[in-house]
């Protein structure tokens, strides 16, 4: 008797409901994935900078998978197709597979998982979509709207990524331009203050003067030696030659001193050359770095502009929403078999518990 009441009768009720009351449901299938632009462009030759401006399509597929299950897409699809009206039309006759007429958006989001089924393969990034509805046209329309909203979401991600890339590249370029201006102005102030375009060139000129003085000193010494051999020491020419030697030696000593000490004489800069060269080299390094940063920022902006004029990610639909001709749901035989197995297991467990308690007594 217990088997009849707890097994046969519930299964009979389930069979009766599925075959006489449950409304047929149609299934529309679709499949898509997120792909990235695969064609090469001229910007790919710019030192690989373009690799930093794009995102991974695997992450985009994960985002899309979560988006299809979110309340936001339920609201968007419901705004175009009255889901509550469609899925509550059979509420009076088929409450098991329908939603109540006064359902809120949260209730509809809960019910969404019952008629929108998603399968996602993280390795390949493929998303399989199945939409159930009480008629074939609505099932296909809902599947198509989900594909459209998914495409709109991917486009929004592209737009945001492009805008961010352009904004960051523009800001970097503006900063690099200002840095380049500052470096050039600093070098101009140095040249204005010192009245020297290039300290290295100025040193080479001073070394040329020093070499010339040393050559004149050598000639004066030779000339003095010749006079000393042919004339007496009181000869005015010898005295004049010695005075010339002393003057040249003094000038050489003074020129050597100005390379490492300050001097306020006309024609000097008032700064020692080691400090001058160190300052000039520092300003030159800053200028070279600013120029390199400017070229890199300009290249990055060109890459961002190139990516902005083409869609870097897109929704690739490999199965368009199908139009079902036969109602495949609810799967009456599968549901009957599963519920029968469940009822039989529950009944068996209760019987075992009953006999276990009776034997203990």
Short mmCIF file of C-alpha atoms in Angstrom, two decimals:
data_model
loop_
_atom_site.label_atom_id
_atom_site.label_comp_id
_atom_site.label_asym_id
_atom_site.label_seq_id
_atom_site.Cartn_x
_atom_site.Cartn_y
_atom_site.Cartn_z
CA UNK A 1 0.00 0.00 0.00
CA UNK A 2 2.86 2.40 0.81
CA UNK A 3 4.39 1.77 -2.58
CA UNK A 4 1.11 2.60 -4.24
CA UNK A 5 0.64 5.85 -2.34
CA UNK A 6 4.23 7.07 -2.31
CA UNK A 7 5.49 5.80 -5.68
CA UNK A 8 2.80 4.91 -8.16
CA UNK A 9 0.42 7.75 -7.35
CA UNK A 10 3.04 10.60 -7.53
CA UNK A 11 4.44 9.22 -10.75
CA UNK A 12 0.95 9.01 -12.21
CA UNK A 13 0.32 12.65 -11.24
CA UNK A 14 3.58 13.72 -12.87
CA UNK A 15 2.79 11.79 -16.07
CA UNK A 16 -0.71 13.24 -16.17
CA UNK A 17 0.57 16.79 -15.70
CA UNK A 18 3.33 16.51 -18.29
CA UNK A 19 1.22 14.92 -21.03
CA UNK A 20 -2.09 16.70 -20.51
CA UNK A 21 -1.40 20.07 -18.80
CA UNK A 22 2.19 21.20 -19.50
CA UNK A 23 2.41 23.55 -22.48
CA UNK A 24 4.86 22.75 -25.26
CA UNK A 25 8.05 24.82 -25.39
CA UNK A 26 10.22 25.60 -28.41
CA UNK A 27 14.00 25.84 -28.26
CA UNK A 28 16.08 28.31 -30.29
CA UNK A 29 19.79 27.59 -30.44
CA UNK A 30 22.65 30.08 -30.97
CA UNK A 31 26.41 30.12 -30.58
CA UNK A 32 28.97 32.91 -30.53
CA UNK A 33 32.34 33.95 -29.19
CA UNK A 34 34.45 37.07 -28.80
CA UNK A 35 37.20 37.45 -31.38
CA UNK A 36 39.96 39.99 -31.81
CA UNK A 37 41.18 41.66 -34.99
CA UNK A 38 43.69 39.29 -36.59
CA UNK A 39 44.77 41.32 -39.61
CA UNK A 40 48.12 43.06 -39.33
CA UNK A 41 48.59 46.77 -39.72
CA UNK A 42 51.40 49.25 -40.11
CA UNK A 43 51.32 49.97 -36.40
CA UNK A 44 52.46 46.41 -35.67
CA UNK A 45 55.92 47.49 -36.85
CA UNK A 46 56.25 50.26 -34.27
CA UNK A 47 58.26 48.32 -31.74
CA UNK A 48 55.37 46.24 -30.44
CA UNK A 49 53.70 49.18 -28.71
CA UNK A 50 50.31 48.06 -30.01
CA UNK A 51 50.48 45.04 -27.72
CA UNK A 52 49.88 47.32 -24.76
CA UNK A 53 46.71 48.92 -26.13
CA UNK A 54 44.45 45.89 -26.37
CA UNK A 55 42.85 43.47 -23.94
CA UNK A 56 42.49 39.69 -23.93
CA UNK A 57 39.47 38.18 -25.66
CA UNK A 58 39.35 35.43 -23.03
CA UNK A 59 38.49 38.03 -20.37
CA UNK A 60 35.92 39.55 -22.72
CA UNK A 61 34.23 36.16 -23.11
CA UNK A 62 34.11 35.80 -19.32
CA UNK A 63 32.52 39.25 -19.06
CA UNK A 64 30.01 38.38 -21.77
CA UNK A 65 29.10 35.13 -20.02
CA UNK A 66 28.36 36.99 -16.80
CA UNK A 67 26.50 39.73 -18.67
CA UNK A 68 24.06 37.26 -20.27
CA UNK A 69 23.14 36.07 -16.78
CA UNK A 70 22.80 39.53 -15.29
CA UNK A 71 19.67 41.49 -14.46
CA UNK A 72 20.74 44.24 -16.85
CA UNK A 73 20.27 42.13 -19.96
CA UNK A 74 16.93 40.89 -18.57
CA UNK A 75 15.78 44.50 -18.33
CA UNK A 76 17.00 45.32 -21.85
CA UNK A 77 15.34 42.29 -23.47
CA UNK A 78 12.17 42.78 -21.45
CA UNK A 79 11.98 46.39 -22.68
CA UNK A 80 11.79 45.10 -26.28
CA UNK A 81 9.89 41.86 -25.69
CA UNK A 82 7.35 41.67 -22.86
CA UNK A 83 8.74 38.57 -21.18
CA UNK A 84 6.32 38.62 -18.27
CA UNK A 85 3.35 38.70 -20.59
CA UNK A 86 4.66 35.81 -22.67
CA UNK A 87 5.79 33.51 -19.88
CA UNK A 88 2.76 34.22 -17.67
CA UNK A 89 0.19 33.63 -20.42
CA UNK A 90 -0.24 29.98 -19.35
CA UNK A 91 0.02 30.62 -15.61
CA UNK A 92 -3.55 29.48 -14.96
CA UNK A 93 -3.20 26.20 -16.85
CA UNK A 94 0.54 25.48 -16.42
CA UNK A 95 1.90 27.11 -13.25
CA UNK A 96 4.90 24.78 -13.03
CA UNK A 97 6.56 26.03 -16.22
CA UNK A 98 5.17 29.59 -16.16
CA UNK A 99 5.82 32.73 -14.13
CA UNK A 100 3.16 34.61 -12.18
CA UNK A 101 1.62 37.61 -13.96
CA UNK A 102 2.66 40.23 -11.37
CA UNK A 103 6.30 39.17 -11.33
CA UNK A 104 8.89 41.87 -10.57
CA UNK A 105 12.17 42.31 -12.42
CA UNK A 106 13.93 40.33 -9.67
CA UNK A 107 11.43 37.50 -10.13
CA UNK A 108 11.94 37.64 -13.87
CA UNK A 109 15.72 37.50 -13.35
CA UNK A 110 15.25 34.37 -11.25
CA UNK A 111 13.01 32.85 -13.93
CA UNK A 112 15.51 33.87 -16.64
CA UNK A 113 17.76 30.94 -15.78
CA UNK A 114 14.90 28.54 -16.50
CA UNK A 115 14.32 29.54 -20.11
CA UNK A 116 17.77 30.93 -21.02
CA UNK A 117 20.45 28.26 -20.73
CA UNK A 118 24.11 29.07 -21.35
CA UNK A 119 27.04 26.75 -21.88
CA UNK A 120 30.51 28.31 -21.80
CA UNK A 121 33.82 26.63 -22.64
CA UNK A 122 36.59 28.68 -21.03
CA UNK A 123 39.34 26.97 -23.05
CA UNK A 124 37.91 27.83 -26.46
CA UNK A 125 35.84 30.84 -25.38
CA UNK A 126 32.73 29.45 -27.16
CA UNK A 127 29.32 30.29 -25.72
CA UNK A 128 26.29 28.13 -26.59
CA UNK A 129 22.89 29.69 -25.99
CA UNK A 130 19.50 27.97 -25.73
CA UNK A 131 16.25 29.91 -25.31
CA UNK A 132 12.92 28.28 -24.48
CA UNK A 133 9.57 29.89 -25.23
CA UNK A 134 5.97 28.85 -25.71
CA UNK A 135 6.12 29.59 -29.44
CA UNK A 136 8.88 29.36 -32.03
CA UNK A 137 8.81 33.02 -33.07
CA UNK A 138 9.29 34.33 -29.53
CA UNK A 139 12.09 31.86 -28.84
CA UNK A 140 14.00 33.06 -31.89
CA UNK A 141 13.29 36.73 -31.10
CA UNK A 142 14.61 36.41 -27.54
CA UNK A 143 17.74 34.59 -28.74
CA UNK A 144 18.33 37.28 -31.38
CA UNK A 145 17.89 40.07 -28.82
CA UNK A 146 20.43 38.40 -26.53
CA UNK A 147 22.89 38.25 -29.43
CA UNK A 148 22.20 41.91 -30.25
CA UNK A 149 22.70 43.03 -26.64
CA UNK A 150 25.89 40.98 -26.44
CA UNK A 151 27.18 42.70 -29.56
CA UNK A 152 26.26 46.09 -28.08
CA UNK A 153 28.11 45.24 -24.88
CA UNK A 154 31.25 44.24 -26.81
CA UNK A 155 31.01 47.46 -28.82
CA UNK A 156 30.74 49.42 -25.58
CA UNK A 157 33.87 47.69 -24.29
CA UNK A 158 35.65 48.59 -27.53
CA UNK A 159 34.54 52.21 -27.30
CA UNK A 160 35.65 52.51 -23.69
CA UNK A 161 39.00 50.89 -24.43
CA UNK A 162 39.61 53.16 -27.42
CA UNK A 163 38.63 56.30 -25.51
CA UNK A 164 40.87 55.35 -22.60
CA UNK A 165 43.77 54.55 -24.93
CA UNK A 166 43.37 57.87 -26.77
CA UNK A 167 43.06 59.83 -23.52
CA UNK A 168 46.10 58.22 -21.93
CA UNK A 169 48.15 58.58 -25.13
CA UNK A 170 47.16 62.25 -25.46
CA UNK A 171 48.02 62.95 -21.83
CA UNK A 172 51.40 61.24 -22.21
CA UNK A 173 52.09 63.23 -25.36
CA UNK A 174 51.22 66.52 -23.65
CA UNK A 175 53.50 65.67 -20.74
CA UNK A 176 56.34 64.70 -23.07
CA UNK A 177 55.92 67.94 -25.04
CA UNK A 178 56.10 69.99 -21.86
CA UNK A 179 59.16 68.04 -20.71
CA UNK A 180 60.83 68.64 -24.06
CA UNK A 181 60.06 72.37 -23.86
CA UNK A 182 61.47 72.57 -20.33
CA UNK A 183 64.66 70.75 -21.37
CA UNK A 184 65.21 73.02 -24.36
CA UNK A 185 64.52 76.15 -22.31
CA UNK A 186 67.00 75.01 -19.65
CA UNK A 187 69.67 74.49 -22.31
CA UNK A 188 68.88 77.90 -23.82
CA UNK A 189 69.25 79.58 -20.41
CA UNK A 190 72.60 77.84 -19.98
CA UNK A 191 73.86 79.13 -23.32
CA UNK A 192 72.55 82.63 -22.62
CA UNK A 193 74.23 82.73 -19.22
CA UNK A 194 77.57 81.34 -20.35
CA UNK A 195 77.53 82.76 -23.90
CA UNK A 196 78.81 79.36 -25.01
CA UNK A 197 76.88 77.20 -27.42
CA UNK A 198 78.90 74.06 -26.70
CA UNK A 199 81.49 73.91 -23.88
CA UNK A 200 83.32 71.10 -25.62
CA UNK A 201 83.80 73.23 -28.73
CA UNK A 202 84.85 76.16 -26.57
CA UNK A 203 87.43 74.00 -24.79
CA UNK A 204 88.77 72.80 -28.11
CA UNK A 205 89.17 76.45 -29.14
CA UNK A 206 90.98 77.28 -25.90
CA UNK A 207 93.21 74.26 -26.35
CA UNK A 208 94.01 75.53 -29.81
CA UNK A 209 95.04 78.90 -28.31
CA UNK A 210 97.16 77.08 -25.73
CA UNK A 211 98.85 74.96 -28.39
CA UNK A 212 99.55 78.07 -30.41
CA UNK A 213 101.12 79.76 -27.36
CA UNK A 214 103.27 76.72 -26.72
CA UNK A 215 104.42 76.77 -30.33
CA UNK A 216 105.23 80.49 -30.04
CA UNK A 217 107.11 79.76 -26.79
CA UNK A 218 109.20 77.14 -28.52
CA UNK A 219 110.04 79.51 -31.37
CA UNK A 220 110.92 82.30 -28.90
CA UNK A 221 113.22 79.97 -26.96
CA UNK A 222 114.99 78.94 -30.13
CA UNK A 223 115.33 82.56 -31.18
CA UNK A 224 116.74 83.49 -27.75
CA UNK A 225 119.25 80.65 -27.88
CA UNK A 226 120.45 81.79 -31.27
CA UNK A 227 120.87 85.37 -30.05
CA UNK A 228 122.68 84.16 -26.96
CA UNK A 229 125.28 82.40 -29.10
CA UNK A 230 125.84 85.29 -31.47
CA UNK A 231 125.51 88.31 -29.19
CA UNK A 232 126.21 89.37 -25.65
CA UNK A 233 123.69 89.23 -22.82
CA UNK A 234 123.33 93.02 -22.89
CA UNK A 235 122.06 92.95 -26.42
CA UNK A 236 118.62 94.66 -26.54
CA UNK A 237 117.35 91.97 -28.91
CA UNK A 238 118.16 89.25 -26.37
CA UNK A 239 116.48 91.22 -23.59
CA UNK A 240 113.40 91.65 -25.76
CA UNK A 241 113.39 87.93 -26.61
CA UNK A 242 113.53 87.00 -22.92
CA UNK A 243 110.68 89.39 -22.17
CA UNK A 244 108.65 87.75 -24.93
CA UNK A 245 109.34 84.31 -23.45
CA UNK A 246 108.23 85.45 -20.00
CA UNK A 247 105.04 86.97 -21.37
CA UNK A 248 104.21 83.80 -23.33
CA UNK A 249 104.87 81.62 -20.26
CA UNK A 250 102.65 83.82 -18.11
CA UNK A 251 99.89 83.64 -20.68
CA UNK A 252 100.18 79.85 -20.89
CA UNK A 253 99.98 79.58 -17.10
CA UNK A 254 96.94 81.85 -17.05
CA UNK A 255 95.18 79.87 -19.79
CA UNK A 256 95.78 76.61 -17.96
CA UNK A 257 94.48 78.12 -14.75
CA UNK A 258 91.19 79.24 -16.32
CA UNK A 259 90.30 75.61 -17.13
CA UNK A 260 89.82 74.75 -13.46
CA UNK A 261 89.31 78.07 -11.63
CA UNK A 262 86.91 81.01 -11.76
CA UNK A 263 87.88 84.12 -13.66
CA UNK A 264 86.21 87.49 -14.03
CA UNK A 265 88.26 88.68 -16.97
CA UNK A 266 86.59 89.72 -20.19
CA UNK A 267 85.86 86.76 -22.40
CA UNK A 268 85.51 84.23 -19.58
CA UNK A 269 82.25 82.93 -18.12
CA UNK A 270 83.04 83.25 -14.43
CA UNK A 271 82.74 79.47 -13.89
CA UNK A 272 85.25 76.66 -13.91
CA UNK A 273 85.09 74.31 -16.85
CA UNK A 274 84.57 71.04 -14.92
CA UNK A 275 81.37 72.44 -13.38
CA UNK A 276 80.39 73.92 -16.72
CA UNK A 277 80.84 70.66 -18.59
CA UNK A 278 78.98 68.67 -15.89
CA UNK A 279 76.02 71.05 -16.10
CA UNK A 280 76.00 70.98 -19.90
CA UNK A 281 76.13 67.16 -19.99
CA UNK A 282 73.27 66.93 -17.50
CA UNK A 283 71.14 69.28 -19.58
CA UNK A 284 72.04 67.36 -22.74
CA UNK A 285 71.01 64.05 -21.15
CA UNK A 286 67.70 65.58 -20.06
CA UNK A 287 67.11 66.89 -23.57
CA UNK A 288 67.91 63.54 -25.19
CA UNK A 289 65.61 61.72 -22.78
CA UNK A 290 62.82 64.24 -23.41
CA UNK A 291 63.20 63.80 -27.17
CA UNK A 292 63.05 60.00 -26.86
CA UNK A 293 59.99 60.24 -24.59
CA UNK A 294 58.34 62.57 -27.09
CA UNK A 295 58.95 60.19 -29.99
CA UNK A 296 57.61 57.24 -27.97
CA UNK A 297 54.51 59.19 -26.92
CA UNK A 298 53.90 60.29 -30.50
CA UNK A 299 54.20 56.69 -31.68
CA UNK A 300 51.80 55.52 -28.96
CA UNK A 301 49.29 58.16 -30.06
CA UNK A 302 49.56 56.98 -33.67
CA UNK A 303 48.93 53.41 -32.51
CA UNK A 304 45.91 54.51 -30.47
CA UNK A 305 44.52 56.40 -33.45
CA UNK A 306 45.05 53.39 -35.71
CA UNK A 307 43.23 51.12 -33.26
CA UNK A 308 40.45 53.68 -32.85
CA UNK A 309 39.46 53.49 -36.51
CA UNK A 310 39.02 49.74 -36.50
CA UNK A 311 37.13 47.39 -34.21
CA UNK A 312 39.66 45.42 -32.22
CA UNK A 313 37.08 43.01 -30.74
CA UNK A 314 33.83 41.75 -32.17
CA UNK A 315 31.15 39.15 -31.54
CA UNK A 316 31.58 36.21 -33.92
CA UNK A 317 28.23 34.37 -34.24
CA UNK A 318 28.95 30.88 -35.55
CA UNK A 319 25.33 29.72 -35.01
CA UNK A 320 22.64 32.26 -35.75
CA UNK A 321 19.43 31.98 -33.66
CA UNK A 322 17.56 29.04 -35.12
CA UNK A 323 13.83 28.87 -35.84
CA UNK A 324 12.45 25.71 -34.18
CA UNK A 325 9.73 23.72 -35.97
CA UNK A 326 9.10 21.11 -33.28
CA UNK A 327 8.44 21.58 -29.57
CA UNK A 328 11.21 19.70 -27.77
CA UNK A 329 10.38 20.83 -24.25
CA UNK A 330 9.44 20.00 -21.62
CA UNK A 331 11.36 16.74 -21.96
CA UNK A 332 8.56 14.58 -20.65
CA UNK A 333 10.30 11.20 -20.73
CA UNK A 334 13.46 12.56 -19.10
CA UNK A 335 11.54 14.39 -16.36
CA UNK A 336 9.35 11.34 -15.74
CA UNK A 337 12.37 9.04 -15.48
CA UNK A 338 14.28 11.38 -13.14
CA UNK A 339 11.29 12.07 -10.90
CA UNK A 340 10.44 8.37 -10.77
CA UNK A 341 13.98 7.55 -9.71
CA UNK A 342 13.91 10.27 -7.07
CA UNK A 343 10.52 9.16 -5.70
CA UNK A 344 11.62 5.54 -5.63
CA UNK A 345 14.83 6.44 -3.75
CA UNK A 346 12.92 8.52 -1.20
CA UNK A 347 10.38 5.74 -0.73
CA UNK A 348 13.17 3.17 -0.33
CA UNK A 349 14.98 5.31 2.27
CA UNK A 350 11.75 5.79 4.23
CA UNK A 351 11.05 2.05 4.14
CA UNK A 352 14.55 1.28 5.42
CA UNK A 353 14.18 3.83 8.21
CA UNK A 354 10.77 2.40 9.16
CA UNK A 355 11.99 -1.21 9.38
CA UNK A 356 15.13 -0.11 11.24
CA UNK A 357 13.06 1.63 13.90
CA UNK A 358 10.61 -1.28 14.14
CA UNK A 359 13.40 -3.85 14.59
CA UNK A 360 14.91 -1.81 17.44
CA UNK A 361 11.62 -1.91 19.28
#
